[in-house]
Amino acid sequence: MKFFKVFLLALPVFLLFSCSGNPKPDKEGYFSEEKFVDSLNAGVKGKTKVEFEKFRHTSNGDVFVSINFYKSEKKWVKGEKTDVDIWRLTNSFKFDKDGVSDMDVQIGDFNNDAFNDITYQSAIAGRGGNIVMTLFVYDPENKDFIHIKNSESYPNLTYNPKLNCINSLILTGSTITSFLTIRKDSLQEFARVDVSDKIVVEEKDSTGKFKIIEEKPFKGNDEDFYKTFRNYKPLEY
């Protein structure tokens, strides 16, 4: 679910916090369970504010996350004959969430453009091994965050400085390291390493199909089995 809205707010002192909300439910039976606000680190530091808040229903247990993004602007106050700093809402989202995990909001640069992006934990799968994350990438041109729509399809997202890409570690019967790049509002996989009793390396060719470029027995230990590969050509952890 996604909705948009624009309004002006007085600009508060820059802040960063995460806390438990007021347990008093609203008229629909939802209460705020967790909140995260940052105006120091994400996007343009000091000029961008993000708000994440998790709500839970008192009776049926439904959980959703409300997300608001703001940018700092100047507003002329006629009576005072001066400009004041205000926050203008640029984008809002509302997503269903699992009822088990915290939001665990994380701020970091996922595309090496010097602007910090942001993720929160949407769910957990694979007996706790697959952390499902929703990624928002900051767009300096539009001064807003882009929702990466398929980010939940790739658990355990991390930035890979070796190849300047994004890695996803997928735990199933095997362990798959996916190599991803951001294209507009989506992640696109260009290579993968599948580890079971053997290691299979695949790369996407010019036609968009994956082809095996290396295959060999897996001779590592249990710790190696769950490692993320930082390179696939040649193979490197």
PDB file of C-alpha atoms in Angstrom:
ATOM      1  CA  MET A   1       0.000   0.000   0.000  1.00  0.00           C
ATOM      2  CA  LYS A   2       1.263   3.462  -0.823  1.00  0.00           C
ATOM      3  CA  PHE A   3      -0.096   6.956  -0.352  1.00  0.00           C
ATOM      4  CA  PHE A   4       1.125  10.491  -0.886  1.00  0.00           C
ATOM      5  CA  LYS A   5       0.549  13.682   1.048  1.00  0.00           C
ATOM      6  CA  VAL A   6       2.257  17.073   1.338  1.00  0.00           C
ATOM      7  CA  PHE A   7       2.124  19.498   4.243  1.00  0.00           C
ATOM      8  CA  LEU A   8       4.416  21.789   6.242  1.00  0.00           C
ATOM      9  CA  LEU A   9       5.749  21.270   9.730  1.00  0.00           C
ATOM     10  CA  ALA A  10       7.857  23.512  11.922  1.00  0.00           C
ATOM     11  CA  LEU A  11      11.421  22.247  11.774  1.00  0.00           C
ATOM     12  CA  PRO A  12      12.490  20.765  15.135  1.00  0.00           C
ATOM     13  CA  VAL A  13      15.977  20.307  16.423  1.00  0.00           C
ATOM     14  CA  PHE A  14      17.713  17.527  14.470  1.00  0.00           C
ATOM     15  CA  LEU A  15      17.125  14.231  16.176  1.00  0.00           C
ATOM     16  CA  LEU A  16      17.761  10.523  16.034  1.00  0.00           C
ATOM     17  CA  PHE A  17      15.941   8.032  18.220  1.00  0.00           C
ATOM     18  CA  SER A  18      14.097   4.772  18.418  1.00  0.00           C
ATOM     19  CA  CYS A  19      11.634   4.116  21.184  1.00  0.00           C
ATOM     20  CA  SER A  20       8.502   2.291  22.243  1.00  0.00           C
ATOM     21  CA  GLY A  21       5.288   4.134  21.513  1.00  0.00           C
ATOM     22  CA  ASN A  22       2.244   4.940  23.632  1.00  0.00           C
ATOM     23  CA  PRO A  23       0.234   1.731  24.208  1.00  0.00           C
ATOM     24  CA  LYS A  24      -3.073   3.671  24.090  1.00  0.00           C
ATOM     25  CA  PRO A  25      -4.935   2.460  20.954  1.00  0.00           C
ATOM     26  CA  ASP A  26      -6.478   4.792  18.383  1.00  0.00           C
ATOM     27  CA  LYS A  27     -10.151   4.640  17.315  1.00  0.00           C
ATOM     28  CA  GLU A  28      -9.383   1.743  14.961  1.00  0.00           C
ATOM     29  CA  GLY A  29      -7.727  -0.286  17.712  1.00  0.00           C
ATOM     30  CA  TYR A  30      -4.069   0.237  16.702  1.00  0.00           C
ATOM     31  CA  PHE A  31      -1.358   1.392  19.072  1.00  0.00           C
ATOM     32  CA  SER A  32       2.186   2.563  18.381  1.00  0.00           C
ATOM     33  CA  GLU A  33       4.640  -0.151  19.353  1.00  0.00           C
ATOM     34  CA  GLU A  34       7.938   1.177  17.982  1.00  0.00           C
ATOM     35  CA  LYS A  35       9.171   4.427  16.439  1.00  0.00           C
ATOM     36  CA  PHE A  36      12.364   5.554  14.701  1.00  0.00           C
ATOM     37  CA  VAL A  37      13.156   9.135  13.652  1.00  0.00           C
ATOM     38  CA  ASP A  38      16.356  10.446  12.051  1.00  0.00           C
ATOM     39  CA  SER A  39      17.288  13.860  10.684  1.00  0.00           C
ATOM     40  CA  LEU A  40      21.055  13.588  10.986  1.00  0.00           C
ATOM     41  CA  ASN A  41      22.224  10.713   8.817  1.00  0.00           C
ATOM     42  CA  ALA A  42      19.884   9.646   5.998  1.00  0.00           C
ATOM     43  CA  GLY A  43      19.765  11.320   2.578  1.00  0.00           C
ATOM     44  CA  VAL A  44      21.272  14.807   2.752  1.00  0.00           C
ATOM     45  CA  LYS A  45      22.537  14.924   6.312  1.00  0.00           C
ATOM     46  CA  GLY A  46      20.674  17.513   8.358  1.00  0.00           C
ATOM     47  CA  LYS A  47      18.343  18.317   5.446  1.00  0.00           C
ATOM     48  CA  THR A  48      16.382  15.059   5.309  1.00  0.00           C
ATOM     49  CA  LYS A  49      14.161  13.504   7.950  1.00  0.00           C
ATOM     50  CA  VAL A  50      12.746   9.979   8.063  1.00  0.00           C
ATOM     51  CA  GLU A  51      10.062   8.589  10.355  1.00  0.00           C
ATOM     52  CA  PHE A  52       9.277   4.890  10.778  1.00  0.00           C
ATOM     53  CA  GLU A  53       6.529   3.785  13.146  1.00  0.00           C
ATOM     54  CA  LYS A  54       5.171   0.295  13.791  1.00  0.00           C
ATOM     55  CA  PHE A  55       1.538  -0.156  14.810  1.00  0.00           C
ATOM     56  CA  ARG A  56      -0.178  -3.259  16.213  1.00  0.00           C
ATOM     57  CA  HIS A  57      -3.884  -3.987  16.546  1.00  0.00           C
ATOM     58  CA  THR A  58      -5.022  -4.657  20.083  1.00  0.00           C
ATOM     59  CA  SER A  59      -7.256  -7.623  19.252  1.00  0.00           C
ATOM     60  CA  ASN A  60      -6.364  -9.279  15.930  1.00  0.00           C
ATOM     61  CA  GLY A  61      -2.610  -8.719  16.122  1.00  0.00           C
ATOM     62  CA  ASP A  62      -2.307  -7.114  12.662  1.00  0.00           C
ATOM     63  CA  VAL A  63       0.893  -5.095  12.291  1.00  0.00           C
ATOM     64  CA  PHE A  64       1.828  -2.390   9.816  1.00  0.00           C
ATOM     65  CA  VAL A  65       4.616   0.165   9.381  1.00  0.00           C
ATOM     66  CA  SER A  66       3.991   3.819   8.539  1.00  0.00           C
ATOM     67  CA  ILE A  67       6.881   5.603   6.808  1.00  0.00           C
ATOM     68  CA  ASN A  68       7.262   9.347   6.183  1.00  0.00           C
ATOM     69  CA  PHE A  69      10.069  11.160   4.377  1.00  0.00           C
ATOM     70  CA  TYR A  70      10.704  14.908   4.656  1.00  0.00           C
ATOM     71  CA  LYS A  71      13.089  17.490   3.263  1.00  0.00           C
ATOM     72  CA  SER A  72      14.137  20.792   4.811  1.00  0.00           C
ATOM     73  CA  GLU A  73      12.877  23.999   3.201  1.00  0.00           C
ATOM     74  CA  LYS A  74      12.736  27.701   3.933  1.00  0.00           C
ATOM     75  CA  LYS A  75       9.343  29.352   4.422  1.00  0.00           C
ATOM     76  CA  TRP A  76       8.784  33.080   4.488  1.00  0.00           C
ATOM     77  CA  VAL A  77       6.873  34.247   7.568  1.00  0.00           C
ATOM     78  CA  LYS A  78       5.248  37.534   6.676  1.00  0.00           C
ATOM     79  CA  GLY A  79       4.551  38.671  10.217  1.00  0.00           C
ATOM     80  CA  GLU A  80       8.129  38.121  11.301  1.00  0.00           C
ATOM     81  CA  LYS A  81       9.606  39.189   7.939  1.00  0.00           C
ATOM     82  CA  THR A  82      12.053  36.319   7.912  1.00  0.00           C
ATOM     83  CA  ASP A  83      12.557  32.793   6.610  1.00  0.00           C
ATOM     84  CA  VAL A  84      12.037  29.854   8.950  1.00  0.00           C
ATOM     85  CA  ASP A  85      13.125  26.244   8.485  1.00  0.00           C
ATOM     86  CA  ILE A  86      10.297  23.775   7.989  1.00  0.00           C
ATOM     87  CA  TRP A  87       9.996  20.075   7.111  1.00  0.00           C
ATOM     88  CA  ARG A  88       8.013  19.357   3.953  1.00  0.00           C
ATOM     89  CA  LEU A  89       6.609  15.848   3.585  1.00  0.00           C
ATOM     90  CA  THR A  90       7.806  14.399   0.257  1.00  0.00           C
ATOM     91  CA  ASN A  91       6.546  10.818   0.415  1.00  0.00           C
ATOM     92  CA  SER A  92       4.591   8.412   2.607  1.00  0.00           C
ATOM     93  CA  PHE A  93       4.214   4.634   2.653  1.00  0.00           C
ATOM     94  CA  LYS A  94       2.250   2.087   4.636  1.00  0.00           C
ATOM     95  CA  PHE A  95       3.212  -1.589   4.538  1.00  0.00           C
ATOM     96  CA  ASP A  96       2.042  -4.722   6.329  1.00  0.00           C
ATOM     97  CA  LYS A  97       4.691  -6.260   8.594  1.00  0.00           C
ATOM     98  CA  ASP A  98       5.271  -9.513  10.419  1.00  0.00           C
ATOM     99  CA  GLY A  99       4.260  -9.517  14.055  1.00  0.00           C
ATOM    100  CA  VAL A 100       7.510 -10.997  15.370  1.00  0.00           C
ATOM    101  CA  SER A 101      10.530  -8.862  14.494  1.00  0.00           C
ATOM    102  CA  ASP A 102      11.395  -5.276  15.371  1.00  0.00           C
ATOM    103  CA  MET A 103      11.802  -2.702  12.587  1.00  0.00           C
ATOM    104  CA  ASP A 104      15.590  -2.658  13.038  1.00  0.00           C
ATOM    105  CA  VAL A 105      15.994   0.454  10.864  1.00  0.00           C
ATOM    106  CA  GLN A 106      19.492   0.674   9.359  1.00  0.00           C
ATOM    107  CA  ILE A 107      21.107   3.627   7.569  1.00  0.00           C
ATOM    108  CA  GLY A 108      23.927   3.139   5.039  1.00  0.00           C
ATOM    109  CA  ASP A 109      25.025   3.832   1.470  1.00  0.00           C
ATOM    110  CA  PHE A 110      23.866   1.016  -0.822  1.00  0.00           C
ATOM    111  CA  ASN A 111      24.933   2.536  -4.158  1.00  0.00           C
ATOM    112  CA  ASN A 112      28.170   4.369  -3.338  1.00  0.00           C
ATOM    113  CA  ASP A 113      26.854   7.852  -4.157  1.00  0.00           C
ATOM    114  CA  ALA A 114      27.755   9.400  -0.759  1.00  0.00           C
ATOM    115  CA  PHE A 115      24.071   9.678   0.241  1.00  0.00           C
ATOM    116  CA  ASN A 116      22.855   7.330   2.934  1.00  0.00           C
ATOM    117  CA  ASP A 117      19.964   5.027   2.098  1.00  0.00           C
ATOM    118  CA  ILE A 118      17.744   3.251   4.613  1.00  0.00           C
ATOM    119  CA  THR A 119      16.267  -0.180   5.294  1.00  0.00           C
ATOM    120  CA  TYR A 120      13.915  -1.697   7.825  1.00  0.00           C
ATOM    121  CA  GLN A 121      13.181  -5.336   8.611  1.00  0.00           C
ATOM    122  CA  SER A 122       9.932  -6.405   6.963  1.00  0.00           C
ATOM    123  CA  ALA A 123       9.886 -10.022   8.093  1.00  0.00           C
ATOM    124  CA  ILE A 124      12.003 -13.026   8.969  1.00  0.00           C
ATOM    125  CA  ALA A 125      12.097 -16.366   7.157  1.00  0.00           C
ATOM    126  CA  GLY A 126      14.150 -19.511   6.755  1.00  0.00           C
ATOM    127  CA  ARG A 127      14.007 -20.379  10.468  1.00  0.00           C
ATOM    128  CA  GLY A 128      15.446 -16.996  11.329  1.00  0.00           C
ATOM    129  CA  GLY A 129      18.299 -17.060   8.841  1.00  0.00           C
ATOM    130  CA  ASN A 130      16.729 -14.896   6.138  1.00  0.00           C
ATOM    131  CA  ILE A 131      16.253 -11.307   7.264  1.00  0.00           C
ATOM    132  CA  VAL A 132      13.749  -9.764   4.851  1.00  0.00           C
ATOM    133  CA  MET A 133      14.450  -6.061   4.344  1.00  0.00           C
ATOM    134  CA  THR A 134      12.706  -3.213   2.564  1.00  0.00           C
ATOM    135  CA  LEU A 135      15.174  -0.823   0.940  1.00  0.00           C
ATOM    136  CA  PHE A 136      14.748   2.876   0.186  1.00  0.00           C
ATOM    137  CA  VAL A 137      17.469   4.546  -1.892  1.00  0.00           C
ATOM    138  CA  TYR A 138      17.960   8.300  -1.718  1.00  0.00           C
ATOM    139  CA  ASP A 139      17.641  10.161  -5.022  1.00  0.00           C
ATOM    140  CA  PRO A 140      19.589  13.463  -4.740  1.00  0.00           C
ATOM    141  CA  GLU A 141      18.076  14.801  -7.967  1.00  0.00           C
ATOM    142  CA  ASN A 142      14.505  14.612  -6.668  1.00  0.00           C
ATOM    143  CA  LYS A 143      15.542  14.987  -3.015  1.00  0.00           C
ATOM    144  CA  ASP A 144      13.435  12.004  -2.063  1.00  0.00           C
ATOM    145  CA  PHE A 145      13.704   8.273  -1.356  1.00  0.00           C
ATOM    146  CA  ILE A 146      12.907   5.614  -3.955  1.00  0.00           C
ATOM    147  CA  HIS A 147      11.202   2.455  -2.722  1.00  0.00           C
ATOM    148  CA  ILE A 148      13.061  -0.535  -4.184  1.00  0.00           C
ATOM    149  CA  LYS A 149       9.989  -2.601  -4.908  1.00  0.00           C
ATOM    150  CA  ASN A 150      11.504  -6.092  -5.040  1.00  0.00           C
ATOM    151  CA  SER A 151      13.996  -5.685  -2.187  1.00  0.00           C
ATOM    152  CA  GLU A 152      11.955  -8.072  -0.042  1.00  0.00           C
ATOM    153  CA  SER A 153      12.724 -10.834  -2.564  1.00  0.00           C
ATOM    154  CA  TYR A 154      16.417 -10.725  -1.614  1.00  0.00           C
ATOM    155  CA  PRO A 155      17.075 -11.298   2.107  1.00  0.00           C
ATOM    156  CA  ASN A 156      20.169 -10.280   4.087  1.00  0.00           C
ATOM    157  CA  LEU A 157      21.067  -7.312   1.886  1.00  0.00           C
ATOM    158  CA  THR A 158      24.552  -5.803   2.208  1.00  0.00           C
ATOM    159  CA  TYR A 159      26.600  -3.365   0.160  1.00  0.00           C
ATOM    160  CA  ASN A 160      29.584  -4.961  -1.604  1.00  0.00           C
ATOM    161  CA  PRO A 161      32.430  -2.425  -2.057  1.00  0.00           C
ATOM    162  CA  LYS A 162      34.516  -4.991  -3.925  1.00  0.00           C
ATOM    163  CA  LEU A 163      32.185  -4.950  -6.957  1.00  0.00           C
ATOM    164  CA  ASN A 164      30.228  -1.801  -6.085  1.00  0.00           C
ATOM    165  CA  CYS A 165      27.007  -3.777  -6.001  1.00  0.00           C
ATOM    166  CA  ILE A 166      24.550  -5.250  -3.508  1.00  0.00           C
ATOM    167  CA  ASN A 167      24.753  -8.797  -2.163  1.00  0.00           C
ATOM    168  CA  SER A 168      21.913 -10.950  -0.934  1.00  0.00           C
ATOM    169  CA  LEU A 169      22.575 -14.125   1.036  1.00  0.00           C
ATOM    170  CA  ILE A 170      19.694 -16.572   0.597  1.00  0.00           C
ATOM    171  CA  LEU A 171      19.550 -19.576   2.921  1.00  0.00           C
ATOM    172  CA  THR A 172      17.550 -22.534   1.653  1.00  0.00           C
ATOM    173  CA  GLY A 173      18.719 -26.149   1.309  1.00  0.00           C
ATOM    174  CA  SER A 174      21.774 -24.525  -0.223  1.00  0.00           C
ATOM    175  CA  THR A 175      23.344 -21.095   0.258  1.00  0.00           C
ATOM    176  CA  ILE A 176      23.019 -18.594  -2.580  1.00  0.00           C
ATOM    177  CA  THR A 177      24.956 -15.353  -2.864  1.00  0.00           C
ATOM    178  CA  SER A 178      23.172 -13.072  -5.339  1.00  0.00           C
ATOM    179  CA  PHE A 179      24.963 -10.131  -6.955  1.00  0.00           C
ATOM    180  CA  LEU A 180      22.564  -7.252  -7.587  1.00  0.00           C
ATOM    181  CA  THR A 181      22.519  -3.799  -9.093  1.00  0.00           C
ATOM    182  CA  ILE A 182      19.908  -1.048  -8.721  1.00  0.00           C
ATOM    183  CA  ARG A 183      17.936  -0.204 -11.847  1.00  0.00           C
ATOM    184  CA  LYS A 184      15.408   2.587 -11.280  1.00  0.00           C
ATOM    185  CA  ASP A 185      13.119   1.194  -8.545  1.00  0.00           C
ATOM    186  CA  SER A 186      14.226  -2.461  -8.647  1.00  0.00           C
ATOM    187  CA  LEU A 187      17.123  -4.791  -7.955  1.00  0.00           C
ATOM    188  CA  GLN A 188      18.469  -6.746 -10.913  1.00  0.00           C
ATOM    189  CA  GLU A 189      20.524  -9.889 -10.409  1.00  0.00           C
ATOM    190  CA  PHE A 190      23.563 -10.251 -12.682  1.00  0.00           C
ATOM    191  CA  ALA A 191      25.382 -13.184 -11.063  1.00  0.00           C
ATOM    192  CA  ARG A 192      24.962 -15.810  -8.347  1.00  0.00           C
ATOM    193  CA  VAL A 193      26.962 -18.426  -6.463  1.00  0.00           C
ATOM    194  CA  ASP A 194      25.055 -21.512  -5.278  1.00  0.00           C
ATOM    195  CA  VAL A 195      26.751 -23.638  -2.605  1.00  0.00           C
ATOM    196  CA  SER A 196      25.594 -27.140  -1.690  1.00  0.00           C
ATOM    197  CA  ASP A 197      27.802 -30.216  -2.084  1.00  0.00           C
ATOM    198  CA  LYS A 198      29.277 -28.267  -4.983  1.00  0.00           C
ATOM    199  CA  ILE A 199      29.766 -24.632  -5.955  1.00  0.00           C
ATOM    200  CA  VAL A 200      27.943 -23.446  -9.059  1.00  0.00           C
ATOM    201  CA  VAL A 201      28.701 -19.965 -10.413  1.00  0.00           C
ATOM    202  CA  GLU A 202      26.275 -18.389 -12.865  1.00  0.00           C
ATOM    203  CA  GLU A 203      26.427 -15.099 -14.732  1.00  0.00           C
ATOM    204  CA  LYS A 204      23.768 -13.343 -16.815  1.00  0.00           C
ATOM    205  CA  ASP A 205      24.756 -13.016 -20.478  1.00  0.00           C
ATOM    206  CA  SER A 206      23.858 -10.316 -23.015  1.00  0.00           C
ATOM    207  CA  THR A 207      20.524 -12.012 -23.729  1.00  0.00           C
ATOM    208  CA  GLY A 208      19.498 -11.862 -20.061  1.00  0.00           C
ATOM    209  CA  LYS A 209      19.889 -15.597 -19.428  1.00  0.00           C
ATOM    210  CA  PHE A 210      22.012 -17.130 -16.690  1.00  0.00           C
ATOM    211  CA  LYS A 211      24.828 -19.397 -17.789  1.00  0.00           C
ATOM    212  CA  ILE A 212      27.161 -21.534 -15.673  1.00  0.00           C
ATOM    213  CA  ILE A 213      30.700 -20.184 -15.813  1.00  0.00           C
ATOM    214  CA  GLU A 214      32.250 -22.372 -13.092  1.00  0.00           C
ATOM    215  CA  GLU A 215      31.367 -25.573 -11.263  1.00  0.00           C
ATOM    216  CA  LYS A 216      33.455 -27.434  -8.690  1.00  0.00           C
ATOM    217  CA  PRO A 217      33.098 -29.510  -5.483  1.00  0.00           C
ATOM    218  CA  PHE A 218      32.562 -27.634  -2.235  1.00  0.00           C
ATOM    219  CA  LYS A 219      35.459 -28.432   0.103  1.00  0.00           C
ATOM    220  CA  GLY A 220      34.889 -25.810   2.777  1.00  0.00           C
ATOM    221  CA  ASN A 221      33.682 -26.239   6.362  1.00  0.00           C
ATOM    222  CA  ASP A 222      30.325 -25.366   7.945  1.00  0.00           C
ATOM    223  CA  GLU A 223      31.401 -21.758   8.491  1.00  0.00           C
ATOM    224  CA  ASP A 224      32.358 -21.369   4.825  1.00  0.00           C
ATOM    225  CA  PHE A 225      28.964 -22.744   3.783  1.00  0.00           C
ATOM    226  CA  TYR A 226      27.196 -19.695   5.241  1.00  0.00           C
ATOM    227  CA  LYS A 227      29.616 -17.023   4.032  1.00  0.00           C
ATOM    228  CA  THR A 228      28.715 -14.320   1.510  1.00  0.00           C
ATOM    229  CA  PHE A 229      30.904 -14.215  -1.579  1.00  0.00           C
ATOM    230  CA  ARG A 230      32.274 -10.751  -2.428  1.00  0.00           C
ATOM    231  CA  ASN A 231      33.470 -11.801  -5.857  1.00  0.00           C
ATOM    232  CA  TYR A 232      32.431 -14.548  -8.253  1.00  0.00           C
ATOM    233  CA  LYS A 233      35.030 -14.187 -10.997  1.00  0.00           C
ATOM    234  CA  PRO A 234      37.307 -15.330  -9.366  1.00  0.00           C
ATOM    235  CA  LEU A 235      35.552 -16.707  -6.278  1.00  0.00           C
ATOM    236  CA  GLU A 236      36.362 -14.720  -3.143  1.00  0.00           C
ATOM    237  CA  TYR A 237      34.735 -14.391   0.264  1.00  0.00           C
TER     238      TYR A 237
END
